[in-house]
Amino acid sequence: MRLVEPVAPAAPAAEAQEGMGDAGSAFAPGERGRGDGRFGGARARDRRSSAAAGPAERGAGLAELPDAQLVVLGARGDVGALEQLYRRHAAFAIHLATRIEGSARDVEDIAHDAFLRAFERLDDLVDPAAFRAWLGSIIVHKVRSRMRRARLLGVLGMGKSSEPVDLDALASPAASPHARAQIAQIYALLQTLPADDRIAWILRAVEGHDLETVAQMTDCSLATVKRRISRAQQFLDGHFVDSTSNEVSS
């Protein structure tokens, strides 16, 4: 059974559909990123120009403007536009960091740092309409760096090898004890994997991003991200234990 419903009409990856029990519906609802795969493109500069055309109607409010116009205004130093981008995407950023980390600890700091980084580099965003996916890639980079540092400190005996799984942050309040146990098991297994494999699998199987978006968010080729997801899925298939299946067979 797949962990999440796909975010696009395209069929979800087969590797994310089997062996995980009913944990998918038990994940806490959140703002999943709908990747549009448009970090760049030949027409991106034209989009920037068209987005900037005409003064913003302050009477209608910045909240009515699309991301593309807010990015253009923010790059020009409009603090109100930056604030609106933060309000619009803060929940998504915190949610994404929590899902990858498996814990809500420090995720607000990670999200704030990611926004600061994004706002400092708005001119680097080729397609202003792709702000959300671009922000997601910055979140992924920051969480990955934190994971690698934590693992190194653990190996050196200078810190914990991994954070405890925060079920209250990951599971829906309506999740059954069995489903919560499944989520805990999945994340405990994921914490033993290399950070890159773990992140790619979560972005695909939990967050529901298409493969192209996962590749963009993790800054690697499509072939590489497929290998990472496949390795993680094979590991989970080999180690995940569905207690319900055991009870039925016994």
PDB file of C-alpha atoms in Angstrom:
ATOM      1  CA  MET A   1       0.000   0.000   0.000  1.00  0.00           C
ATOM      2  CA  ARG A   2       1.367   3.394  -0.863  1.00  0.00           C
ATOM      3  CA  LEU A   3       2.260   5.802   1.895  1.00  0.00           C
ATOM      4  CA  VAL A   4       0.649   8.853   0.317  1.00  0.00           C
ATOM      5  CA  GLU A   5      -1.743   9.706  -2.422  1.00  0.00           C
ATOM      6  CA  PRO A   6       0.153  11.046  -5.450  1.00  0.00           C
ATOM      7  CA  VAL A   7       0.235  14.823  -5.825  1.00  0.00           C
ATOM      8  CA  ALA A   8      -0.181  14.599  -9.578  1.00  0.00           C
ATOM      9  CA  PRO A   9      -2.385  12.450 -11.819  1.00  0.00           C
ATOM     10  CA  ALA A  10       0.663  10.436 -12.895  1.00  0.00           C
ATOM     11  CA  ALA A  11       0.915   6.971 -11.345  1.00  0.00           C
ATOM     12  CA  PRO A  12       3.084   6.832  -8.176  1.00  0.00           C
ATOM     13  CA  ALA A  13       6.345   4.932  -8.147  1.00  0.00           C
ATOM     14  CA  ALA A  14       5.873   1.205  -7.661  1.00  0.00           C
ATOM     15  CA  GLU A  15       8.626   1.059  -5.059  1.00  0.00           C
ATOM     16  CA  ALA A  16       6.598   3.215  -2.662  1.00  0.00           C
ATOM     17  CA  GLN A  17       3.438   1.146  -2.755  1.00  0.00           C
ATOM     18  CA  GLU A  18       4.098  -2.196  -1.125  1.00  0.00           C
ATOM     19  CA  GLY A  19       5.028  -3.503   2.295  1.00  0.00           C
ATOM     20  CA  MET A  20       4.356  -0.481   4.500  1.00  0.00           C
ATOM     21  CA  GLY A  21       0.969  -1.484   5.928  1.00  0.00           C
ATOM     22  CA  ASP A  22      -1.535   1.295   6.660  1.00  0.00           C
ATOM     23  CA  ALA A  23       1.017   3.855   7.846  1.00  0.00           C
ATOM     24  CA  GLY A  24       0.316   6.156   4.904  1.00  0.00           C
ATOM     25  CA  SER A  25      -3.090   7.355   6.027  1.00  0.00           C
ATOM     26  CA  ALA A  26      -1.795   7.741   9.571  1.00  0.00           C
ATOM     27  CA  PHE A  27       0.689  10.485   8.764  1.00  0.00           C
ATOM     28  CA  ALA A  28      -0.295  13.890  10.098  1.00  0.00           C
ATOM     29  CA  PRO A  29      -1.766  16.118   7.374  1.00  0.00           C
ATOM     30  CA  GLY A  30       0.489  18.912   6.249  1.00  0.00           C
ATOM     31  CA  GLU A  31       1.354  21.165   3.346  1.00  0.00           C
ATOM     32  CA  ARG A  32       3.088  18.838   0.935  1.00  0.00           C
ATOM     33  CA  GLY A  33       5.051  20.508  -1.799  1.00  0.00           C
ATOM     34  CA  ARG A  34       3.608  20.197  -5.269  1.00  0.00           C
ATOM     35  CA  GLY A  35       6.782  20.291  -7.286  1.00  0.00           C
ATOM     36  CA  ASP A  36       6.417  21.932 -10.668  1.00  0.00           C
ATOM     37  CA  GLY A  37       9.892  21.159 -11.949  1.00  0.00           C
ATOM     38  CA  ARG A  38      10.515  24.744 -13.032  1.00  0.00           C
ATOM     39  CA  PHE A  39      13.711  25.882 -11.354  1.00  0.00           C
ATOM     40  CA  GLY A  40      14.840  27.198 -14.720  1.00  0.00           C
ATOM     41  CA  GLY A  41      13.903  27.143 -18.368  1.00  0.00           C
ATOM     42  CA  ALA A  42      14.352  29.074 -21.581  1.00  0.00           C
ATOM     43  CA  ARG A  43      11.331  31.289 -20.924  1.00  0.00           C
ATOM     44  CA  ALA A  44      12.037  31.966 -17.270  1.00  0.00           C
ATOM     45  CA  ARG A  45      13.452  35.446 -17.822  1.00  0.00           C
ATOM     46  CA  ASP A  46      10.365  36.333 -19.831  1.00  0.00           C
ATOM     47  CA  ARG A  47       8.226  35.138 -16.915  1.00  0.00           C
ATOM     48  CA  ARG A  48      10.192  37.418 -14.578  1.00  0.00           C
ATOM     49  CA  SER A  49       9.593  40.375 -16.863  1.00  0.00           C
ATOM     50  CA  SER A  50       5.891  39.685 -17.237  1.00  0.00           C
ATOM     51  CA  ALA A  51       5.549  39.157 -13.488  1.00  0.00           C
ATOM     52  CA  ALA A  52       7.042  42.585 -12.876  1.00  0.00           C
ATOM     53  CA  ALA A  53       4.848  44.331 -15.412  1.00  0.00           C
ATOM     54  CA  GLY A  54       2.537  46.888 -13.858  1.00  0.00           C
ATOM     55  CA  PRO A  55       2.577  48.246 -10.289  1.00  0.00           C
ATOM     56  CA  ALA A  56       1.189  46.060  -7.527  1.00  0.00           C
ATOM     57  CA  GLU A  57      -2.262  47.094  -6.444  1.00  0.00           C
ATOM     58  CA  ARG A  58      -1.732  47.700  -2.742  1.00  0.00           C
ATOM     59  CA  GLY A  59      -5.485  48.162  -2.306  1.00  0.00           C
ATOM     60  CA  ALA A  60      -6.055  44.523  -3.238  1.00  0.00           C
ATOM     61  CA  GLY A  61      -3.306  43.478  -0.825  1.00  0.00           C
ATOM     62  CA  LEU A  62      -0.127  41.546  -1.294  1.00  0.00           C
ATOM     63  CA  ALA A  63      -1.949  38.395  -0.243  1.00  0.00           C
ATOM     64  CA  GLU A  64      -3.707  38.381  -3.620  1.00  0.00           C
ATOM     65  CA  LEU A  65      -0.471  38.361  -5.610  1.00  0.00           C
ATOM     66  CA  PRO A  66       1.045  35.132  -6.976  1.00  0.00           C
ATOM     67  CA  ASP A  67       4.470  33.989  -5.831  1.00  0.00           C
ATOM     68  CA  ALA A  68       6.105  35.220  -9.042  1.00  0.00           C
ATOM     69  CA  GLN A  69       5.162  38.842  -8.362  1.00  0.00           C
ATOM     70  CA  LEU A  70       6.028  38.611  -4.679  1.00  0.00           C
ATOM     71  CA  VAL A  71       9.487  37.269  -5.558  1.00  0.00           C
ATOM     72  CA  VAL A  72      10.103  40.129  -7.992  1.00  0.00           C
ATOM     73  CA  LEU A  73       8.954  42.697  -5.438  1.00  0.00           C
ATOM     74  CA  GLY A  74      10.954  41.050  -2.685  1.00  0.00           C
ATOM     75  CA  ALA A  75      14.101  41.094  -4.796  1.00  0.00           C
ATOM     76  CA  ARG A  76      13.608  44.855  -5.068  1.00  0.00           C
ATOM     77  CA  GLY A  77      13.547  45.186  -1.300  1.00  0.00           C
ATOM     78  CA  ASP A  78       9.789  45.123  -0.637  1.00  0.00           C
ATOM     79  CA  VAL A  79       9.622  43.900   2.966  1.00  0.00           C
ATOM     80  CA  GLY A  80       5.861  43.363   2.738  1.00  0.00           C
ATOM     81  CA  ALA A  81       6.329  40.949  -0.175  1.00  0.00           C
ATOM     82  CA  LEU A  82       8.949  38.998   1.762  1.00  0.00           C
ATOM     83  CA  GLU A  83       6.640  38.794   4.752  1.00  0.00           C
ATOM     84  CA  GLN A  84       3.841  37.464   2.561  1.00  0.00           C
ATOM     85  CA  LEU A  85       6.131  34.784   1.084  1.00  0.00           C
ATOM     86  CA  TYR A  86       7.067  33.731   4.594  1.00  0.00           C
ATOM     87  CA  ARG A  87       3.449  33.590   5.779  1.00  0.00           C
ATOM     88  CA  ARG A  88       2.425  31.636   2.690  1.00  0.00           C
ATOM     89  CA  HIS A  89       5.148  28.980   2.836  1.00  0.00           C
ATOM     90  CA  ALA A  90       6.260  28.749   6.491  1.00  0.00           C
ATOM     91  CA  ALA A  91       3.965  25.817   7.274  1.00  0.00           C
ATOM     92  CA  PHE A  92       5.227  23.943   4.207  1.00  0.00           C
ATOM     93  CA  ALA A  93       8.864  24.545   5.207  1.00  0.00           C
ATOM     94  CA  ILE A  94       8.392  23.397   8.806  1.00  0.00           C
ATOM     95  CA  HIS A  95       6.341  20.402   7.707  1.00  0.00           C
ATOM     96  CA  LEU A  96       8.961  19.317   5.160  1.00  0.00           C
ATOM     97  CA  ALA A  97      11.812  19.624   7.648  1.00  0.00           C
ATOM     98  CA  THR A  98       9.833  17.641  10.231  1.00  0.00           C
ATOM     99  CA  ARG A  99       9.069  14.798   7.826  1.00  0.00           C
ATOM    100  CA  ILE A 100      12.689  14.478   6.764  1.00  0.00           C
ATOM    101  CA  GLU A 101      14.084  14.803  10.286  1.00  0.00           C
ATOM    102  CA  GLY A 102      11.489  12.555  11.888  1.00  0.00           C
ATOM    103  CA  SER A 103      11.355  15.073  14.725  1.00  0.00           C
ATOM    104  CA  ALA A 104      10.049  18.586  15.314  1.00  0.00           C
ATOM    105  CA  ARG A 105      13.181  19.515  17.242  1.00  0.00           C
ATOM    106  CA  ASP A 106      14.944  22.563  15.764  1.00  0.00           C
ATOM    107  CA  VAL A 107      12.820  22.497  12.587  1.00  0.00           C
ATOM    108  CA  GLU A 108      11.647  26.085  13.116  1.00  0.00           C
ATOM    109  CA  ASP A 109      15.272  27.213  13.207  1.00  0.00           C
ATOM    110  CA  ILE A 110      15.961  25.216  10.043  1.00  0.00           C
ATOM    111  CA  ALA A 111      12.966  26.825   8.307  1.00  0.00           C
ATOM    112  CA  HIS A 112      13.952  30.337   9.409  1.00  0.00           C
ATOM    113  CA  ASP A 113      17.515  29.824   8.184  1.00  0.00           C
ATOM    114  CA  ALA A 114      16.182  28.525   4.870  1.00  0.00           C
ATOM    115  CA  PHE A 115      13.979  31.598   4.404  1.00  0.00           C
ATOM    116  CA  LEU A 116      16.882  33.925   5.188  1.00  0.00           C
ATOM    117  CA  ARG A 117      19.010  32.084   2.650  1.00  0.00           C
ATOM    118  CA  ALA A 118      16.238  32.242   0.055  1.00  0.00           C
ATOM    119  CA  PHE A 119      15.580  35.953   0.608  1.00  0.00           C
ATOM    120  CA  GLU A 120      19.283  36.734   0.284  1.00  0.00           C
ATOM    121  CA  ARG A 121      19.379  34.909  -3.053  1.00  0.00           C
ATOM    122  CA  LEU A 122      16.076  35.843  -4.677  1.00  0.00           C
ATOM    123  CA  ASP A 123      17.945  37.190  -7.701  1.00  0.00           C
ATOM    124  CA  ASP A 124      19.353  33.670  -8.251  1.00  0.00           C
ATOM    125  CA  LEU A 125      15.882  32.200  -8.735  1.00  0.00           C
ATOM    126  CA  VAL A 126      15.490  31.955 -12.488  1.00  0.00           C
ATOM    127  CA  ASP A 127      11.739  31.264 -12.413  1.00  0.00           C
ATOM    128  CA  PRO A 128       9.984  33.360  -9.727  1.00  0.00           C
ATOM    129  CA  ALA A 129       6.913  31.106  -9.913  1.00  0.00           C
ATOM    130  CA  ALA A 130       9.002  28.175  -8.628  1.00  0.00           C
ATOM    131  CA  PHE A 131       9.724  29.758  -5.232  1.00  0.00           C
ATOM    132  CA  ARG A 132       8.062  27.001  -3.209  1.00  0.00           C
ATOM    133  CA  ALA A 133      10.006  24.147  -4.815  1.00  0.00           C
ATOM    134  CA  TRP A 134      13.210  26.197  -4.631  1.00  0.00           C
ATOM    135  CA  LEU A 135      12.649  26.839  -0.926  1.00  0.00           C
ATOM    136  CA  GLY A 136      12.116  23.104  -0.492  1.00  0.00           C
ATOM    137  CA  SER A 137      15.514  22.405  -2.028  1.00  0.00           C
ATOM    138  CA  ILE A 138      17.139  24.785   0.473  1.00  0.00           C
ATOM    139  CA  ILE A 139      15.347  23.002   3.340  1.00  0.00           C
ATOM    140  CA  VAL A 140      16.595  19.656   2.035  1.00  0.00           C
ATOM    141  CA  HIS A 141      20.173  20.940   1.857  1.00  0.00           C
ATOM    142  CA  LYS A 142      20.080  22.283   5.419  1.00  0.00           C
ATOM    143  CA  VAL A 143      18.522  19.135   6.882  1.00  0.00           C
ATOM    144  CA  ARG A 144      21.004  16.928   5.019  1.00  0.00           C
ATOM    145  CA  SER A 145      23.931  18.942   6.389  1.00  0.00           C
ATOM    146  CA  ARG A 146      22.497  18.619   9.896  1.00  0.00           C
ATOM    147  CA  MET A 147      22.041  14.853   9.503  1.00  0.00           C
ATOM    148  CA  ARG A 148      25.600  14.344   8.315  1.00  0.00           C
ATOM    149  CA  ARG A 149      27.002  16.447  11.139  1.00  0.00           C
ATOM    150  CA  ALA A 150      24.935  14.533  13.713  1.00  0.00           C
ATOM    151  CA  ARG A 151      26.099  11.192  12.309  1.00  0.00           C
ATOM    152  CA  LEU A 152      29.730  12.284  12.381  1.00  0.00           C
ATOM    153  CA  LEU A 153      29.424  13.462  15.985  1.00  0.00           C
ATOM    154  CA  GLY A 154      27.821  10.135  16.851  1.00  0.00           C
ATOM    155  CA  VAL A 155      30.661   8.180  15.280  1.00  0.00           C
ATOM    156  CA  LEU A 156      33.160  10.295  17.209  1.00  0.00           C
ATOM    157  CA  GLY A 157      31.251   9.751  20.439  1.00  0.00           C
ATOM    158  CA  MET A 158      30.493  13.455  20.719  1.00  0.00           C
ATOM    159  CA  GLY A 159      26.740  13.341  20.359  1.00  0.00           C
ATOM    160  CA  LYS A 160      23.699  11.217  19.606  1.00  0.00           C
ATOM    161  CA  SER A 161      23.805   9.174  16.415  1.00  0.00           C
ATOM    162  CA  SER A 162      20.164  10.072  15.703  1.00  0.00           C
ATOM    163  CA  GLU A 163      17.232  11.996  17.107  1.00  0.00           C
ATOM    164  CA  PRO A 164      14.360  10.055  18.656  1.00  0.00           C
ATOM    165  CA  VAL A 165      11.333   9.733  16.390  1.00  0.00           C
ATOM    166  CA  ASP A 166       8.670  12.296  17.301  1.00  0.00           C
ATOM    167  CA  LEU A 167       5.402  10.464  16.672  1.00  0.00           C
ATOM    168  CA  ASP A 168       3.311  13.398  17.834  1.00  0.00           C
ATOM    169  CA  ALA A 169       4.786  15.482  15.008  1.00  0.00           C
ATOM    170  CA  LEU A 170       4.544  12.748  12.364  1.00  0.00           C
ATOM    171  CA  ALA A 171       1.312  10.870  13.060  1.00  0.00           C
ATOM    172  CA  SER A 172      -2.255  12.034  12.713  1.00  0.00           C
ATOM    173  CA  PRO A 173      -4.129  12.388  16.025  1.00  0.00           C
ATOM    174  CA  ALA A 174      -6.578   9.827  14.656  1.00  0.00           C
ATOM    175  CA  ALA A 175      -3.860   7.260  13.959  1.00  0.00           C
ATOM    176  CA  SER A 176      -4.294   3.925  15.693  1.00  0.00           C
ATOM    177  CA  PRO A 177      -1.593   2.599  18.051  1.00  0.00           C
ATOM    178  CA  HIS A 178      -0.715   0.022  15.381  1.00  0.00           C
ATOM    179  CA  ALA A 179      -0.267   2.693  12.699  1.00  0.00           C
ATOM    180  CA  ARG A 180       1.847   4.809  15.052  1.00  0.00           C
ATOM    181  CA  ALA A 181       4.024   1.782  15.711  1.00  0.00           C
ATOM    182  CA  GLN A 182       4.456   1.291  11.960  1.00  0.00           C
ATOM    183  CA  ILE A 183       5.530   4.918  11.483  1.00  0.00           C
ATOM    184  CA  ALA A 184       7.981   4.615  14.363  1.00  0.00           C
ATOM    185  CA  GLN A 185       9.442   1.472  12.827  1.00  0.00           C
ATOM    186  CA  ILE A 186       9.780   3.042   9.380  1.00  0.00           C
ATOM    187  CA  TYR A 187      11.610   6.076  10.732  1.00  0.00           C
ATOM    188  CA  ALA A 188      13.810   3.981  12.998  1.00  0.00           C
ATOM    189  CA  LEU A 189      14.888   2.018   9.933  1.00  0.00           C
ATOM    190  CA  LEU A 190      15.358   5.171   7.861  1.00  0.00           C
ATOM    191  CA  GLN A 191      17.678   6.628  10.493  1.00  0.00           C
ATOM    192  CA  THR A 192      20.146   3.826   9.809  1.00  0.00           C
ATOM    193  CA  LEU A 193      20.396   4.744   6.127  1.00  0.00           C
ATOM    194  CA  PRO A 194      22.724   7.268   4.503  1.00  0.00           C
ATOM    195  CA  ALA A 195      21.199  10.751   4.589  1.00  0.00           C
ATOM    196  CA  ASP A 196      20.875  10.988   0.796  1.00  0.00           C
ATOM    197  CA  ASP A 197      18.956   7.698   0.507  1.00  0.00           C
ATOM    198  CA  ARG A 198      16.707   8.579   3.416  1.00  0.00           C
ATOM    199  CA  ILE A 199      15.880  12.046   2.094  1.00  0.00           C
ATOM    200  CA  ALA A 200      15.156  10.836  -1.440  1.00  0.00           C
ATOM    201  CA  TRP A 201      12.821   8.094  -0.181  1.00  0.00           C
ATOM    202  CA  ILE A 202      10.909  10.451   2.124  1.00  0.00           C
ATOM    203  CA  LEU A 203      10.482  13.084  -0.576  1.00  0.00           C
ATOM    204  CA  ARG A 204       9.102  10.444  -2.949  1.00  0.00           C
ATOM    205  CA  ALA A 205       7.181   8.011  -0.753  1.00  0.00           C
ATOM    206  CA  VAL A 206       6.028  10.242   2.099  1.00  0.00           C
ATOM    207  CA  GLU A 207       5.850  13.703   0.548  1.00  0.00           C
ATOM    208  CA  GLY A 208       4.631  12.390  -2.802  1.00  0.00           C
ATOM    209  CA  HIS A 209       6.908  14.427  -5.081  1.00  0.00           C
ATOM    210  CA  ASP A 210       7.503  13.181  -8.605  1.00  0.00           C
ATOM    211  CA  LEU A 211      10.964  11.859  -9.411  1.00  0.00           C
ATOM    212  CA  GLU A 212      12.009  14.923 -11.390  1.00  0.00           C
ATOM    213  CA  THR A 213      11.188  17.217  -8.472  1.00  0.00           C
ATOM    214  CA  VAL A 214      13.022  14.963  -6.017  1.00  0.00           C
ATOM    215  CA  ALA A 215      16.086  15.127  -8.281  1.00  0.00           C
ATOM    216  CA  GLN A 216      15.895  18.914  -8.376  1.00  0.00           C
ATOM    217  CA  MET A 217      15.354  19.271  -4.635  1.00  0.00           C
ATOM    218  CA  THR A 218      18.317  17.014  -3.869  1.00  0.00           C
ATOM    219  CA  ASP A 219      20.502  18.510  -6.617  1.00  0.00           C
ATOM    220  CA  CYS A 220      21.325  15.255  -8.356  1.00  0.00           C
ATOM    221  CA  SER A 221      20.511  13.455 -11.578  1.00  0.00           C
ATOM    222  CA  LEU A 222      17.302  11.521 -12.140  1.00  0.00           C
ATOM    223  CA  ALA A 223      19.274   8.269 -12.384  1.00  0.00           C
ATOM    224  CA  THR A 224      20.967   8.963  -9.045  1.00  0.00           C
ATOM    225  CA  VAL A 225      17.730   9.728  -7.244  1.00  0.00           C
ATOM    226  CA  LYS A 226      16.173   6.547  -8.616  1.00  0.00           C
ATOM    227  CA  ARG A 227      19.087   4.516  -7.259  1.00  0.00           C
ATOM    228  CA  ARG A 228      18.795   6.166  -3.853  1.00  0.00           C
ATOM    229  CA  ILE A 229      15.069   5.498  -3.604  1.00  0.00           C
ATOM    230  CA  SER A 230      15.534   1.919  -4.789  1.00  0.00           C
ATOM    231  CA  ARG A 231      18.233   1.228  -2.179  1.00  0.00           C
ATOM    232  CA  ALA A 232      16.087   2.657   0.598  1.00  0.00           C
ATOM    233  CA  GLN A 233      13.023   0.734  -0.543  1.00  0.00           C
ATOM    234  CA  GLN A 234      14.924  -2.544  -0.753  1.00  0.00           C
ATOM    235  CA  PHE A 235      16.248  -2.002   2.760  1.00  0.00           C
ATOM    236  CA  LEU A 236      12.765  -1.260   4.116  1.00  0.00           C
ATOM    237  CA  ASP A 237      11.284  -4.246   2.292  1.00  0.00           C
ATOM    238  CA  GLY A 238      13.900  -6.474   3.877  1.00  0.00           C
ATOM    239  CA  HIS A 239      13.570  -5.176   7.430  1.00  0.00           C
ATOM    240  CA  PHE A 240      10.052  -3.810   7.915  1.00  0.00           C
ATOM    241  CA  VAL A 241       7.889  -6.145   9.992  1.00  0.00           C
ATOM    242  CA  ASP A 242       4.111  -5.865   9.728  1.00  0.00           C
ATOM    243  CA  SER A 243       2.817  -7.234  13.011  1.00  0.00           C
ATOM    244  CA  THR A 244      -0.674  -7.598  11.532  1.00  0.00           C
ATOM    245  CA  SER A 245       0.633 -10.002   8.888  1.00  0.00           C
ATOM    246  CA  ASN A 246       2.423 -12.002  11.564  1.00  0.00           C
ATOM    247  CA  GLU A 247      -0.717 -12.259  13.658  1.00  0.00           C
ATOM    248  CA  VAL A 248      -2.747 -13.439  10.670  1.00  0.00           C
ATOM    249  CA  SER A 249      -0.178 -16.073   9.672  1.00  0.00           C
ATOM    250  CA  SER A 250       0.106 -17.356  13.242  1.00  0.00           C
TER     251      SER A 250
END
